[in-house]
Each structure stands twice: as structure tokens, then as C-alpha cells.
mmCIF file of C-alpha atoms (C1' of nucleotides) in Angstrom:
data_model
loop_
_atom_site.group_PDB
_atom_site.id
_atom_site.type_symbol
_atom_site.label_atom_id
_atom_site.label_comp_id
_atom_site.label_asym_id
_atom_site.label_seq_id
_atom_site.Cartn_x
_atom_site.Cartn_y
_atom_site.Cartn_z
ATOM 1 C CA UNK A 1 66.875 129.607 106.927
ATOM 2 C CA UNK A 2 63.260 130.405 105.314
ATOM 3 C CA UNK A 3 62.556 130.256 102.159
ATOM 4 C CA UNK A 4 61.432 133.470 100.768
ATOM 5 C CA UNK A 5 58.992 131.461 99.524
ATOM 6 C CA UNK A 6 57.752 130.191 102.649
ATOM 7 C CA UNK A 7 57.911 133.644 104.251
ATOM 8 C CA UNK A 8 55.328 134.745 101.358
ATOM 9 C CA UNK A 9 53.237 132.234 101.779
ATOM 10 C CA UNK A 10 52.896 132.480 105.716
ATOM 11 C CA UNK A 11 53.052 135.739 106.003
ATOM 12 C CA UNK A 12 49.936 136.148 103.762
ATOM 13 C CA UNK A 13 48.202 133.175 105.130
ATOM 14 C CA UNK A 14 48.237 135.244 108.216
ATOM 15 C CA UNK A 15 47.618 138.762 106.627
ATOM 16 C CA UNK A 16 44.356 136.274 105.106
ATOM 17 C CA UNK A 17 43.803 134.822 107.922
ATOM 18 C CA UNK A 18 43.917 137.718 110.503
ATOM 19 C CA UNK A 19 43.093 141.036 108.615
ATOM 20 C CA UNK A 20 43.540 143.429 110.957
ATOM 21 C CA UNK A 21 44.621 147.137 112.093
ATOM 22 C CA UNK A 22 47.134 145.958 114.575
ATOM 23 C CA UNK A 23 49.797 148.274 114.235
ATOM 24 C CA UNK A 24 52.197 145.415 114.214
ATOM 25 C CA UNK A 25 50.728 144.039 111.498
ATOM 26 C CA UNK A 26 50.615 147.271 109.605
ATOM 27 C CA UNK A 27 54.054 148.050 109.538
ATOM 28 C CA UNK A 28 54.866 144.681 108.738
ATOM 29 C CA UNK A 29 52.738 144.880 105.355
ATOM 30 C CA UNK A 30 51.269 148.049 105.327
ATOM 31 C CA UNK A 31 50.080 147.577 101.306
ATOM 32 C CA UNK A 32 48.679 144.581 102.413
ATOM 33 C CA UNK A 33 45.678 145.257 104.760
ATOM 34 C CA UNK A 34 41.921 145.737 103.122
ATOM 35 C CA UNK A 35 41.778 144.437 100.203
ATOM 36 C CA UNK A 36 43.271 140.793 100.738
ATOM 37 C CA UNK A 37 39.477 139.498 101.414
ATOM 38 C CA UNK A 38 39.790 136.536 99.263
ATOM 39 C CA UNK A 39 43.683 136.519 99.053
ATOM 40 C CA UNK A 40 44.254 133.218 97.605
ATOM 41 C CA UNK A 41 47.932 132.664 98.958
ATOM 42 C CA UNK A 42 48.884 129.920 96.364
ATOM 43 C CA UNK A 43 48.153 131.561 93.486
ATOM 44 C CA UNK A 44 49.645 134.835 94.293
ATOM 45 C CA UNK A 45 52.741 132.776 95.803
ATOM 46 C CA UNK A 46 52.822 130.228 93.058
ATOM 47 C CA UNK A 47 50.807 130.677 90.460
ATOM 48 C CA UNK A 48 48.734 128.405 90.381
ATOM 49 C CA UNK A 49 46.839 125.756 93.256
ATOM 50 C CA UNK A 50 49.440 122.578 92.890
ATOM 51 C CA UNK A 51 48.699 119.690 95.129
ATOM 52 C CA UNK A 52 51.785 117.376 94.150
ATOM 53 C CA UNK A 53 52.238 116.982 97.784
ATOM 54 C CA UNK A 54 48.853 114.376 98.261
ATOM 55 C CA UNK A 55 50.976 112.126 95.913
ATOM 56 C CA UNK A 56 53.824 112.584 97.802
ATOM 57 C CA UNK A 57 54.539 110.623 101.396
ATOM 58 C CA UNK A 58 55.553 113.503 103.965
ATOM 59 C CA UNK A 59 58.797 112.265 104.332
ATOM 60 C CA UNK A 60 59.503 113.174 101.033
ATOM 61 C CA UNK A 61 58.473 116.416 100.763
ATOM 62 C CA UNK A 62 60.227 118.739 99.549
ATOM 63 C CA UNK A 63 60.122 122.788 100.813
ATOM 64 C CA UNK A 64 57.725 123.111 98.178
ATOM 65 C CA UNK A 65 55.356 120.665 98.481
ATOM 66 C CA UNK A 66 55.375 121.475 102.160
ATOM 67 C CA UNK A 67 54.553 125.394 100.815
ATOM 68 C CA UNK A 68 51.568 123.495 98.564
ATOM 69 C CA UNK A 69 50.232 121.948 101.668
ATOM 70 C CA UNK A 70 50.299 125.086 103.485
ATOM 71 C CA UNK A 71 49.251 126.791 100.368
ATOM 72 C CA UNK A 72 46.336 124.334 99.783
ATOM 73 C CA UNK A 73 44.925 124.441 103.984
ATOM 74 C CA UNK A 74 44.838 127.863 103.552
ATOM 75 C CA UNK A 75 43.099 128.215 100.787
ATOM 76 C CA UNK A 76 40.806 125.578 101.811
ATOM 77 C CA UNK A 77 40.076 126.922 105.757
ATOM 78 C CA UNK A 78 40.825 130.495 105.688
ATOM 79 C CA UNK A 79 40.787 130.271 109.338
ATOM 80 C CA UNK A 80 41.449 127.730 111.345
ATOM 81 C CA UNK A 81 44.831 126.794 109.792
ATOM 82 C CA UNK A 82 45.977 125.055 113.128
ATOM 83 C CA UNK A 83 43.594 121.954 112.983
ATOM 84 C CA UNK A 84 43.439 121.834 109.807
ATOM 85 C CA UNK A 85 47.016 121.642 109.158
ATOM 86 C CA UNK A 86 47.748 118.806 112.031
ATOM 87 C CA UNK A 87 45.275 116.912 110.270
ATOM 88 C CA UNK A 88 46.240 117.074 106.870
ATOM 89 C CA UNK A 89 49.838 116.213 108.356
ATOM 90 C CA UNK A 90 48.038 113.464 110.165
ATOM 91 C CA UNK A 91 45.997 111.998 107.218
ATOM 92 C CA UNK A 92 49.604 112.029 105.047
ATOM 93 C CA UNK A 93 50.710 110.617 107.435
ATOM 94 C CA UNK A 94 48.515 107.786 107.974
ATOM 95 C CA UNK A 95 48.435 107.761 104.293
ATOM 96 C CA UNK A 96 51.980 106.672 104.166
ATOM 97 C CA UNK A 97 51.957 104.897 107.041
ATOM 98 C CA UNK A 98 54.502 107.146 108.891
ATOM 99 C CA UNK A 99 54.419 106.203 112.555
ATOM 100 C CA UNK A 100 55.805 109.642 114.003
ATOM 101 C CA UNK A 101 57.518 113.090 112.569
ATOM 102 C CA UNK A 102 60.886 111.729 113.291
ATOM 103 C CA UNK A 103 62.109 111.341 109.916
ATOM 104 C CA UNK A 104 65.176 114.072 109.089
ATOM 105 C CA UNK A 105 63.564 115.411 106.072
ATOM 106 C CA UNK A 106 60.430 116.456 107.700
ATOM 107 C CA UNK A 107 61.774 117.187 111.158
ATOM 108 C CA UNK A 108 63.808 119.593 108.627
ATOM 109 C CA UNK A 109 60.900 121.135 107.353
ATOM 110 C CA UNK A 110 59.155 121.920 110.793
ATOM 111 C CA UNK A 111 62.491 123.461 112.226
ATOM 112 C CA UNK A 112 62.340 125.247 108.943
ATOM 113 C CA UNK A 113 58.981 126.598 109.794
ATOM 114 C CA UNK A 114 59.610 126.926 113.356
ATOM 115 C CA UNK A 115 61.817 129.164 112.721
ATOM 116 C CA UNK A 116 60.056 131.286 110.108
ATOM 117 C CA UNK A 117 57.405 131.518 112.423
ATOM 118 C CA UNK A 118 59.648 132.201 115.359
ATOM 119 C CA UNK A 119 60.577 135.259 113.406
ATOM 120 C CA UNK A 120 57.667 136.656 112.681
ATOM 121 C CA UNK A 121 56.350 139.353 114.419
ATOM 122 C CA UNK A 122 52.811 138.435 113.699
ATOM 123 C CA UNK A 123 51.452 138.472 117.387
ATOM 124 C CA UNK A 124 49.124 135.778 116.495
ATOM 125 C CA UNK A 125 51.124 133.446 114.012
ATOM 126 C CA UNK A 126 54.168 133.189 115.971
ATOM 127 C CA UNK A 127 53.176 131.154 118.432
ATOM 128 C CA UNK A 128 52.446 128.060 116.359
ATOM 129 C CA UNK A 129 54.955 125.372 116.410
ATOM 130 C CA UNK A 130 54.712 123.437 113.473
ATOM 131 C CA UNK A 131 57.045 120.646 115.302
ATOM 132 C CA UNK A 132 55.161 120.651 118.568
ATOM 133 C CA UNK A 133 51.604 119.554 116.328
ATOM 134 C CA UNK A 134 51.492 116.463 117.578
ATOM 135 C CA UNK A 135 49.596 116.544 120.574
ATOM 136 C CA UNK A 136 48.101 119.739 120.370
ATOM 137 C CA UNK A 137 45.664 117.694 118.728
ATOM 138 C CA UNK A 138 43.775 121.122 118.464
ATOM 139 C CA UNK A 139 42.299 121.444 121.579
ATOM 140 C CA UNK A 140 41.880 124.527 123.448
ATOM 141 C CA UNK A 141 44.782 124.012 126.160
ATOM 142 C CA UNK A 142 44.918 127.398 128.184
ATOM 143 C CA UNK A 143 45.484 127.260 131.998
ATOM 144 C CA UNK A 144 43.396 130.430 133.464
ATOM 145 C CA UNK A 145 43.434 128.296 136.912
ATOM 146 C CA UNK A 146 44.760 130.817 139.025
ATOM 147 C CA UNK A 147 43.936 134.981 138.271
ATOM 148 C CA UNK A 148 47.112 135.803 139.166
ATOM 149 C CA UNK A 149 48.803 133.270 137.410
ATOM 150 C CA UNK A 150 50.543 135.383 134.147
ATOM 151 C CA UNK A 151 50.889 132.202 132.490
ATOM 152 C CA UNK A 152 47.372 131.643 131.935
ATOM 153 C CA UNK A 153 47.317 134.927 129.629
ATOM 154 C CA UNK A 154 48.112 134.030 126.127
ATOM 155 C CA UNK A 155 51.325 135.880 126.007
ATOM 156 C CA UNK A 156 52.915 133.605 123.789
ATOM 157 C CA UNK A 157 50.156 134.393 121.476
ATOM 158 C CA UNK A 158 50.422 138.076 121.670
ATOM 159 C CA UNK A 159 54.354 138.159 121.923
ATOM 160 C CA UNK A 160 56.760 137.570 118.849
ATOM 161 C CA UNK A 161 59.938 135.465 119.378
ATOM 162 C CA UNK A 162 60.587 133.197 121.788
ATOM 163 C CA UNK A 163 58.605 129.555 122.963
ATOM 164 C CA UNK A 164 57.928 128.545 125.677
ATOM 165 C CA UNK A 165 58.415 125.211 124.724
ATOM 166 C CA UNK A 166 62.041 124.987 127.239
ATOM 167 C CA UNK A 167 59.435 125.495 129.969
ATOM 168 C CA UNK A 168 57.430 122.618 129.699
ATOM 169 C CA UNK A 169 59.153 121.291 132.837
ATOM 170 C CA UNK A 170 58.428 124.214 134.624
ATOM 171 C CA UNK A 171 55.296 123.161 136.541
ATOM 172 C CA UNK A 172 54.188 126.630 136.975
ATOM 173 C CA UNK A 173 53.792 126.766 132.589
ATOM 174 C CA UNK A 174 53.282 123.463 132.281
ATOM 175 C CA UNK A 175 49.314 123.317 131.772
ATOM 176 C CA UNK A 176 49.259 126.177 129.159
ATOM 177 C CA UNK A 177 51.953 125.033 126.726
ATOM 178 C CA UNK A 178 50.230 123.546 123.841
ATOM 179 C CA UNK A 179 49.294 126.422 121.822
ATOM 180 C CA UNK A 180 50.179 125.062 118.953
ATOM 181 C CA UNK A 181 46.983 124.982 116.699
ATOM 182 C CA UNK A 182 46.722 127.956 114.394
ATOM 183 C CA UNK A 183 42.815 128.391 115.281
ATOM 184 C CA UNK A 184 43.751 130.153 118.213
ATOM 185 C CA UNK A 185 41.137 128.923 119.989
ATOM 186 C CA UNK A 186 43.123 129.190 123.304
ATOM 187 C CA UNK A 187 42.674 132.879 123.168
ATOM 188 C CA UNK A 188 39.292 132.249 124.528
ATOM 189 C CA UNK A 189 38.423 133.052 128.036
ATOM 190 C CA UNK A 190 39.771 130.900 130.632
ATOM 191 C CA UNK A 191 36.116 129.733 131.994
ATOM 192 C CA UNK A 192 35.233 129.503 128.272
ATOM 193 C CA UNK A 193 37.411 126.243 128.115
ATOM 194 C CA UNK A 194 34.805 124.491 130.136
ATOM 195 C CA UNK A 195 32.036 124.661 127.409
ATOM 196 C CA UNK A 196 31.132 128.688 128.043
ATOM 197 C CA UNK A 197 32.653 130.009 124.913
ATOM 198 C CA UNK A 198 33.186 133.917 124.630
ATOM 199 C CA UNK A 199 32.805 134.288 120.804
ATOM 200 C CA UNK A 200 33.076 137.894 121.225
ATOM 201 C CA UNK A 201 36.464 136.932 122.799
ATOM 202 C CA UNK A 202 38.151 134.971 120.289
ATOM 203 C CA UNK A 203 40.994 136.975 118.385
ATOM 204 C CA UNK A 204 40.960 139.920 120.717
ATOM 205 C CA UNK A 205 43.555 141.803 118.543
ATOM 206 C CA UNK A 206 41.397 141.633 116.049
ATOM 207 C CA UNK A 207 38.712 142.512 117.329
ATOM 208 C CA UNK A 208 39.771 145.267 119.431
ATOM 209 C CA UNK A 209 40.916 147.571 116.832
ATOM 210 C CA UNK A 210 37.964 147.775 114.924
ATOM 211 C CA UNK A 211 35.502 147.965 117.456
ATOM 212 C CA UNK A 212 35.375 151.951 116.762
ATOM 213 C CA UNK A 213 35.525 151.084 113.244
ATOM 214 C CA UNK A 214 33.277 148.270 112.729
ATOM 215 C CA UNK A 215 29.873 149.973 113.790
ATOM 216 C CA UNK A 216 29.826 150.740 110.011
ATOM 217 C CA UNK A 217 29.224 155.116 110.907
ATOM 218 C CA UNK A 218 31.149 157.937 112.007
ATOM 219 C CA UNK A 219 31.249 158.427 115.578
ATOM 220 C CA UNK A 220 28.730 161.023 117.074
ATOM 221 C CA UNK A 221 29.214 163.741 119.032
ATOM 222 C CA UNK A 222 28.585 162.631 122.756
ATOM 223 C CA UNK A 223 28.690 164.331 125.796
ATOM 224 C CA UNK A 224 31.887 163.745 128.324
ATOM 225 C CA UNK A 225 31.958 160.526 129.856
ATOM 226 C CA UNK A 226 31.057 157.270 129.491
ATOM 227 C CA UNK A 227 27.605 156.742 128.446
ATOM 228 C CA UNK A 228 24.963 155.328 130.697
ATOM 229 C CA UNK A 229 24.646 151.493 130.396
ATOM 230 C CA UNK A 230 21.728 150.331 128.425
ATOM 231 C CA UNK A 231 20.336 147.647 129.004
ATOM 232 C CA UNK A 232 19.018 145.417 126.227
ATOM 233 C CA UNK A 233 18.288 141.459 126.107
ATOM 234 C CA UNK A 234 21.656 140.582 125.477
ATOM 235 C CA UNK A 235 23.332 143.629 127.444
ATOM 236 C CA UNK A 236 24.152 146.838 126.768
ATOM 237 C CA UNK A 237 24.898 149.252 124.005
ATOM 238 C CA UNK A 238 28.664 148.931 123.607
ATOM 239 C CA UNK A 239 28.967 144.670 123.829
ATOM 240 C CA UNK A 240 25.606 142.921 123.180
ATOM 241 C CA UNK A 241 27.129 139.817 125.438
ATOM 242 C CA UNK A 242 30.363 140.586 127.234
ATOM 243 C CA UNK A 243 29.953 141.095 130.746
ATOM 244 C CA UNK A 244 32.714 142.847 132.030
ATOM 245 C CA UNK A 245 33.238 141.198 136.036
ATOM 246 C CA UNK A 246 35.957 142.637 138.153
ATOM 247 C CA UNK A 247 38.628 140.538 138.914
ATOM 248 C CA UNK A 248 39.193 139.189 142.110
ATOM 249 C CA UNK A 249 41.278 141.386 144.594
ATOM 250 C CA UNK A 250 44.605 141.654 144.494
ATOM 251 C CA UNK A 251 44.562 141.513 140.703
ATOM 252 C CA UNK A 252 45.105 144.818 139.502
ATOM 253 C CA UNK A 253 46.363 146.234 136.697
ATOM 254 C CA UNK A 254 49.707 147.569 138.399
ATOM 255 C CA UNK A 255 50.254 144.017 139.439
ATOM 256 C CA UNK A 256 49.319 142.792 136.069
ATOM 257 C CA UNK A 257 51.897 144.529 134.474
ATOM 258 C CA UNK A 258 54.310 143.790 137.653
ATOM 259 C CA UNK A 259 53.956 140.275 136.965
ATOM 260 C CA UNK A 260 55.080 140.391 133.284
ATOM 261 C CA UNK A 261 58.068 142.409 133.711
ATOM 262 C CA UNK A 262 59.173 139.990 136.451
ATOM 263 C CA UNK A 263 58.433 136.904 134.347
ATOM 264 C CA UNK A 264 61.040 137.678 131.127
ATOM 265 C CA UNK A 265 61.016 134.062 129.946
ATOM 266 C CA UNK A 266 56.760 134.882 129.540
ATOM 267 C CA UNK A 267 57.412 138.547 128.590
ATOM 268 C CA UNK A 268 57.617 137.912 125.018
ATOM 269 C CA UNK A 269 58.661 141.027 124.206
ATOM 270 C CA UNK A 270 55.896 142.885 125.728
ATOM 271 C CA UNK A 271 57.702 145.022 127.771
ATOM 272 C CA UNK A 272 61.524 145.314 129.105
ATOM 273 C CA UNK A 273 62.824 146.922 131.958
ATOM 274 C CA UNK A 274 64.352 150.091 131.495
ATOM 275 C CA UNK A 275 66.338 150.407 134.760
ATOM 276 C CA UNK A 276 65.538 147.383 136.806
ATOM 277 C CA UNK A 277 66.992 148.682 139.976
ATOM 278 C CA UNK A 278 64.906 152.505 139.689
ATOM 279 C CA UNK A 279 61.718 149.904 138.374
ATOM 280 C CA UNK A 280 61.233 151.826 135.211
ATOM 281 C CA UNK A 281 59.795 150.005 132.410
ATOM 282 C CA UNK A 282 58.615 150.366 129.069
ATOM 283 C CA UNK A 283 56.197 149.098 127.033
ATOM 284 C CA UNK A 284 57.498 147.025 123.837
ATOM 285 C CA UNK A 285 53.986 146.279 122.348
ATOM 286 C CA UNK A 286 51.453 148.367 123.999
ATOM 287 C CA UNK A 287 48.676 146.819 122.680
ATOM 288 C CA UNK A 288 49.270 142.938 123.249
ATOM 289 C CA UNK A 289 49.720 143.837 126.782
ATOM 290 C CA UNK A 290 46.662 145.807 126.743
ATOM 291 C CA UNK A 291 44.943 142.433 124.862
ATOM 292 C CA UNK A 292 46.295 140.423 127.433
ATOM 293 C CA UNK A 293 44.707 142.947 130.235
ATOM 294 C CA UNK A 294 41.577 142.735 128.507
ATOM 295 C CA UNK A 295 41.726 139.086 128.452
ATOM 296 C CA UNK A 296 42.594 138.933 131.813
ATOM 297 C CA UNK A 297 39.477 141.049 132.672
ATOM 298 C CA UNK A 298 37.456 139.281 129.968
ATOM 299 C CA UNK A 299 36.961 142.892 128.283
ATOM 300 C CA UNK A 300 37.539 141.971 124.209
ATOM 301 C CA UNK A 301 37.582 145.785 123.895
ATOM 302 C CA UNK A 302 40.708 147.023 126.196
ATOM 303 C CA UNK A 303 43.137 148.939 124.514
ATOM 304 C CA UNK A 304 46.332 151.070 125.196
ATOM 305 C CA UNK A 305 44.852 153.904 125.368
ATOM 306 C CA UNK A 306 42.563 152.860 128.545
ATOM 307 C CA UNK A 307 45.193 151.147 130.059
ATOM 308 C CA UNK A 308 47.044 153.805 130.183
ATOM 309 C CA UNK A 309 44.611 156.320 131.604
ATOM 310 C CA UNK A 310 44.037 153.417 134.347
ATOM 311 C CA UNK A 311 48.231 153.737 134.550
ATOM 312 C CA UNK A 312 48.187 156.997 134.816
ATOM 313 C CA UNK A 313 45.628 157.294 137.967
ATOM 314 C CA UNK A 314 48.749 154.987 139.645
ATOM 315 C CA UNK A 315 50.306 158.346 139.838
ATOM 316 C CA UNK A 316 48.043 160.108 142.288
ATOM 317 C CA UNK A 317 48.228 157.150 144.375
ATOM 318 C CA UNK A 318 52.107 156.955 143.855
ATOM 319 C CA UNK A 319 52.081 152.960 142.448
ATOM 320 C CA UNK A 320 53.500 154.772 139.835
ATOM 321 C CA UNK A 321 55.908 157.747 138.959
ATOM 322 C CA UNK A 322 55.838 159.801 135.806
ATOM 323 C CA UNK A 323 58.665 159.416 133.746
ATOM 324 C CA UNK A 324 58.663 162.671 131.366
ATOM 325 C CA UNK A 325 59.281 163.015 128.004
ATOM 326 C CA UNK A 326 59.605 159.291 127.159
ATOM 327 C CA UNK A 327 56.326 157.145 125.391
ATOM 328 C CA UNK A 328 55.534 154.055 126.807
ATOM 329 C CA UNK A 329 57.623 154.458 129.420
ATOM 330 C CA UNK A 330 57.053 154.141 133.427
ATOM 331 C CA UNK A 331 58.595 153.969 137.012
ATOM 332 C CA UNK A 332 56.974 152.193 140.013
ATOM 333 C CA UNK A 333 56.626 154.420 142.585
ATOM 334 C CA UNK A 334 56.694 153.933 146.423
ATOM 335 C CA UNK A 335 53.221 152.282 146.619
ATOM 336 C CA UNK A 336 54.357 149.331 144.688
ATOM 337 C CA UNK A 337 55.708 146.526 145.846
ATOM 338 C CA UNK A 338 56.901 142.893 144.675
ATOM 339 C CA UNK A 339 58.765 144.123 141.566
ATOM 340 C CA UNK A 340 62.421 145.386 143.272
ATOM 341 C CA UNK A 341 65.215 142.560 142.998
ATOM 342 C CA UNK A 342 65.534 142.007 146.871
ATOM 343 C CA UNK A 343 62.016 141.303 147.158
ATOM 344 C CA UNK A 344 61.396 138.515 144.685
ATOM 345 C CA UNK A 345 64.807 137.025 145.282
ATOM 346 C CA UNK A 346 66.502 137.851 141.632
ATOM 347 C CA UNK A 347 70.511 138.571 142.450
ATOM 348 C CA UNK A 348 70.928 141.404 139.495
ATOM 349 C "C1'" DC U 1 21.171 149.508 149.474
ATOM 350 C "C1'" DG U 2 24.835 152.809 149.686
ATOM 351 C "C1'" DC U 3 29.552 153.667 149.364
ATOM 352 C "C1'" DG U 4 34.310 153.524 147.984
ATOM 353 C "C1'" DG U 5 37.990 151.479 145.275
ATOM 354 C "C1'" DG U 6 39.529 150.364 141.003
ATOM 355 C "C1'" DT U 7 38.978 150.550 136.903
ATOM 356 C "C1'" DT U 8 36.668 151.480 132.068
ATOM 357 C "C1'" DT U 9 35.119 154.456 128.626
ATOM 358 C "C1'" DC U 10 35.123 158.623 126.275
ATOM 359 C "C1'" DC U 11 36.692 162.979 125.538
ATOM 360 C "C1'" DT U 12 39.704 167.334 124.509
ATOM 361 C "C1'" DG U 13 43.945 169.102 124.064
ATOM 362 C "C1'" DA U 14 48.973 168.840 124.034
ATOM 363 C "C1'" DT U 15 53.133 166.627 122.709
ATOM 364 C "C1'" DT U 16 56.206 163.570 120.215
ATOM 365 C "C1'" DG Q 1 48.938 162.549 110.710
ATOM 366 C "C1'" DA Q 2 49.322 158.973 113.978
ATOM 367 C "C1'" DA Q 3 50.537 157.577 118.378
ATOM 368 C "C1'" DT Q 4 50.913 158.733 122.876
ATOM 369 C "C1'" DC Q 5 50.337 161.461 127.017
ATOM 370 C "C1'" DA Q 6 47.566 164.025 130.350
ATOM 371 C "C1'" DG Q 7 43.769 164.343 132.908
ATOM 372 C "C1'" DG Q 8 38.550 165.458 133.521
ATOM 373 C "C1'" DA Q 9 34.129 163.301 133.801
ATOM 374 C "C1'" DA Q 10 31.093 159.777 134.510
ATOM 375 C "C1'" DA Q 11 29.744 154.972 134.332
ATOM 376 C "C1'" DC Q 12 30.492 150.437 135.853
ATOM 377 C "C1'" DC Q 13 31.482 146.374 138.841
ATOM 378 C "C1'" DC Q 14 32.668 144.460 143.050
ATOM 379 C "C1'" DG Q 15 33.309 143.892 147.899
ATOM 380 C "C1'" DC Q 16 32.042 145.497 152.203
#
DNA sequence: CGCGGGTTTCCTGATT
DNA sequence: GAATCAGGAAACCCGC
């Protein structure tokens, strides 16, 4: 139903807006990655920077003036698209006097983007629903209430497809639906959304990958194990302002990863059972999950590869069971508990 | 304050 | 060659 058009346009105002090594992202547009710095999406989409769609009531527009608008907050933001675009919808609408989105031509065009974005496998963009703007109103809306509470973890901002918008009646989603803006400012940290912001925090995949990168020199030799802390004003060597707290008991990472596979309408995507009866699971997108662990833990830096070494300690302690030969892949082993089909109550 | 649990971080080497 | 796995080593944080 998109527009190629439209597909260009988004897919670059996401390359623009979120350059980063996220392996999702790369094989999606692996030409596209360094060099789109100052990608200016409407002229490489269109040509040239039309704005037809200011003289144009919303209601009217047409795919392409909605691509111009897009086109045109892009250009003009380069970040936070979300805001920017509910309230350029806003002011045209206010403009024209439209009272609500209701109107078939436009409710058109947000399906229409919906759906491109519901496609996407853009971790980050896919979770914006154009139709579901109103509202939002751009605030940070993330429910991190309860630590064991999966729901509170942006998974719809790491996953792919599917909304969570059918679960708005489901009071146990209910507080952390309105994701909508395209800032992404809900990926902050849950006690950030009472004033203590976590800048360090706020687009943890794209932060995480560079973080071995982005000191700017090759690595040095070190010796084994992880360096001692130093401390410094702001903290120590490797995060100048994180500080990494445990979480609470009963909130570990077996369970973590427990509680998405049990949750499939908040999975995303992340992971899928293997054999649901045997509790072997795989990984679908390693390093979301590993985002969303980091989030959970309030560590920016977490990625696959130290989530798995903390998975694969599970086996000595039998939480988990090695499953050879296949990546990504992993069994639940005797120590576990809460996963099976008898014990949460699921008739499989 | 010390200790143990549960990671987290980094590493080398092997495998896919 | 990159991603992943395996596991050693040591640091870190937290609760007790």
C-alpha cells in the first residue's frame, strides 16, 4: 500500500535521523550508513524542497504533499520528527480549521503510513503511529512503575511489526501505550520521566554500538578483566554519568527474558519459542533484547554479547541448558521456573 | 565492613 | 570477515 515514494522518504528520514551500526539497520541499507550526515531527504527523494502542502488544507492532501510535509519536518528537525510532525499536523490543522483527523482522505494517508511504518524493520521508526498522534501530544508516556513489569521496557520501540495499540484496554499496557512521537523520548529511563533525565540513555541502540567506536582511537591492549573503576567527578572511566544500580531482586536476567517469551503480544519479534513445551527459545533480534536489558538495568551500554556471557553462567547453575550447534538459541533448564504452559495457565 | 550472588565488562579462541 | 559461542578473569553493585 506504500508508496515507493513514501518508503524513500521514511526510510531515509530514519537512516538521517538515527545513523547507526545496528545490524538491522545495516542490512536494511547497508550503502546507506556514514555518509548521510546532512542527508537532505527531499531533495534526494524529490528533487527539490516543495512546500505546496502549507497552501493546502490537510484534508486535501494528496500522498505527495503528505511526503512534502514529511519531507519538509525532516529537513527542518533532523531529530525529533515525532513533535514536530504532530504539530505541523496540528497547526494545518488549526489552519484550516479541521476539528479532528476524521476526514477519509487523511485518515487514508495515516493508515497509509501506518502501515509503511508497520513494515519497517527500523527498531526505532516502527513504533510511531502516525494515526494515534493525537494525544501523544509528545510527551514522554513510558510506564517503568513496576521492575518486573515487561511492559514498561520499550519493546514496541525496539521490535518491528506489530502495535500495541489492540491493547489499550488491557490495563496491564495501558499506561505505556502512547509512543507515538518520533523523538523517542520514551526510551528514557523510567525514573527519568519524573524530571531526572538520562541523556546518556536516550536512543540506546544508537548509542550502544558505537560506544567501542566512538572514543575516536583504537582500542589498547589491556590486561584480562574488567578494569578497575575510576573514579572521576562525574564517575568513572567507561560512562562519565551512568550509574549502573542493580535491580531489585527477583529481576534477573533469566526472568527478563522469561517474561518476554511469555508475553508474545509484547514480544515484538524479539524472540520466539522454539519448542514451547522443551522451553527452548531463540533470539530474533539479539540486540533489542539486549537494549531492552540494558534499559531495564539503566546500563546504555549492554549488548548481546554480555548478555549472553551472563546467559551462559545460567548453565552452571542449570536456569539454562545448552542447546549445541544452533546461534541464538536456548533451553530453560530445571532451575527455571514460570515459563512451562501448566504453570502460567496457557492451554497449548 | 565483609561476603556472596548476580551480573557486567573485557578478553582469547573456536565455530558458524 | 562478521557474528556468535564458550568460558576465564576480575570488577562492580546490592542485599544481608
Amino acid at each position: 500500500m506504500s508508496s515507493p515514494c513514501l518508503s524513500s522518504v521514511l526510510t531515509h528520514a530514519n537512516l538521517t535521523m538515527y545513523q547507526t551500526n545496528h545490524p538491522d539497520v545495516l542490512l536494511q541499507q547497508p550503502s546507506m550508513l556514514p555518509s548521510i550526515n546532512n542527508l537532505q531527504i527531499s531533495s534526494l527523494a524529490y528533487g527539490s524542497n516543495s512546500q505546496c502542502y502549507k497552501q493546502i488544507s490537510p484534508h486535501c492532501w494528496t500522498i505527495d504533499n503528505v511526503l512534502e510535509w514529511i519531507s519538509d519536518q525532516v529537513d527542518r528537525t533532523n531529530f525529533d520528527l515525532g513533535s514536530h510532525l504532530h504539530q505541523s499536523l496540528h497547526e494545518q490543522k488549526t489552519k484550516y480549521e479541521l476539528q479532528s483527523l476524521s476526514g477519509p482522505e487523511l485518515n487514508e494517508t495515516c493508515h497509509l503510513l501506518d502501515d509503511f511504518l508497520s513494515n519497517l524493520n527500523f527498531p526505532l521508526l516502527s513504533t510511531i503511529r502516525i494515526g494515534q498522534a493525537e494525544g501523544a501530544n509528545g510527551k514522554r508516556e513510558f510506564d517503568y512503575s513496576d521492575d518486573h513489569d515487561l511492559s514498561t521496557l520499550t519493546i514496541e520501540s525496539l521490535g518491528d511489526t506489530e502495535y500495541l495499540s489492540d491493547n489499550q484496554s488491557d490495563s496491564e499496557y495501558s499506561s505505556s501505550s502512547n509512543s507515538s512521537t518520533l523523538g523517542f523520548s520514551g526510551l528514557g529511563s523510567p525514573e527519568s520521566g519524573s524530571g531526572e533525565s538520562d541523556p546518556e540513555f536516550s536512543y540506546p541502540l544508537i548509542s550502544i554500538t558505537n560506544m567501542k567506536t566512538e572514543k575516536g582511537e583504537p582500542r589498547q591492549k589491556r590486561p584480562r578483566g574488567r578494569p578497575p573503576k575510576v573514579i572521576t567527578e562525574h564517575g568513572n572511566i567507561y560512562d562519565n554519568s551512568k550509574k549502573i544500580k542493580h535491580a531489585p531482586r527477583g529481576t534477573h536476567l533469566w526472568e527478563f527474558i522469561r517474561d518476554i517469551l511469555i508475553h508474545p503480544e509484547k514480544n515484538q519479534g524479539l524472540m520466539k519459542w522454539e519448542d514451547r513445551r522443551e522451553g527452548i527459545f531463540k533470539f530474533l533480534k539479539s540486540e533489542a533484547v539486549a537494549q531492552m536489558w540494558g534499559q531495564k538495568k539503566k546500563n546504555s551500554s549492554m549488548t548481546y554479547e554480555k548478555l549472553s556471557r551472563a546467559m551462559r553462567y545460567y548453565y552452571k547453575r542449570e536456569i539454562l541448558e545448552r542447546v549445541d550447534g544452533r546461534r541464538l538459541v536456548y533451553k530453560f533448564g530445571k532451575n527455571s521456573s514460570g515459563w512451562k504452559t501448566e504453570e502460567i495457565g496457557i492451554g497449548i
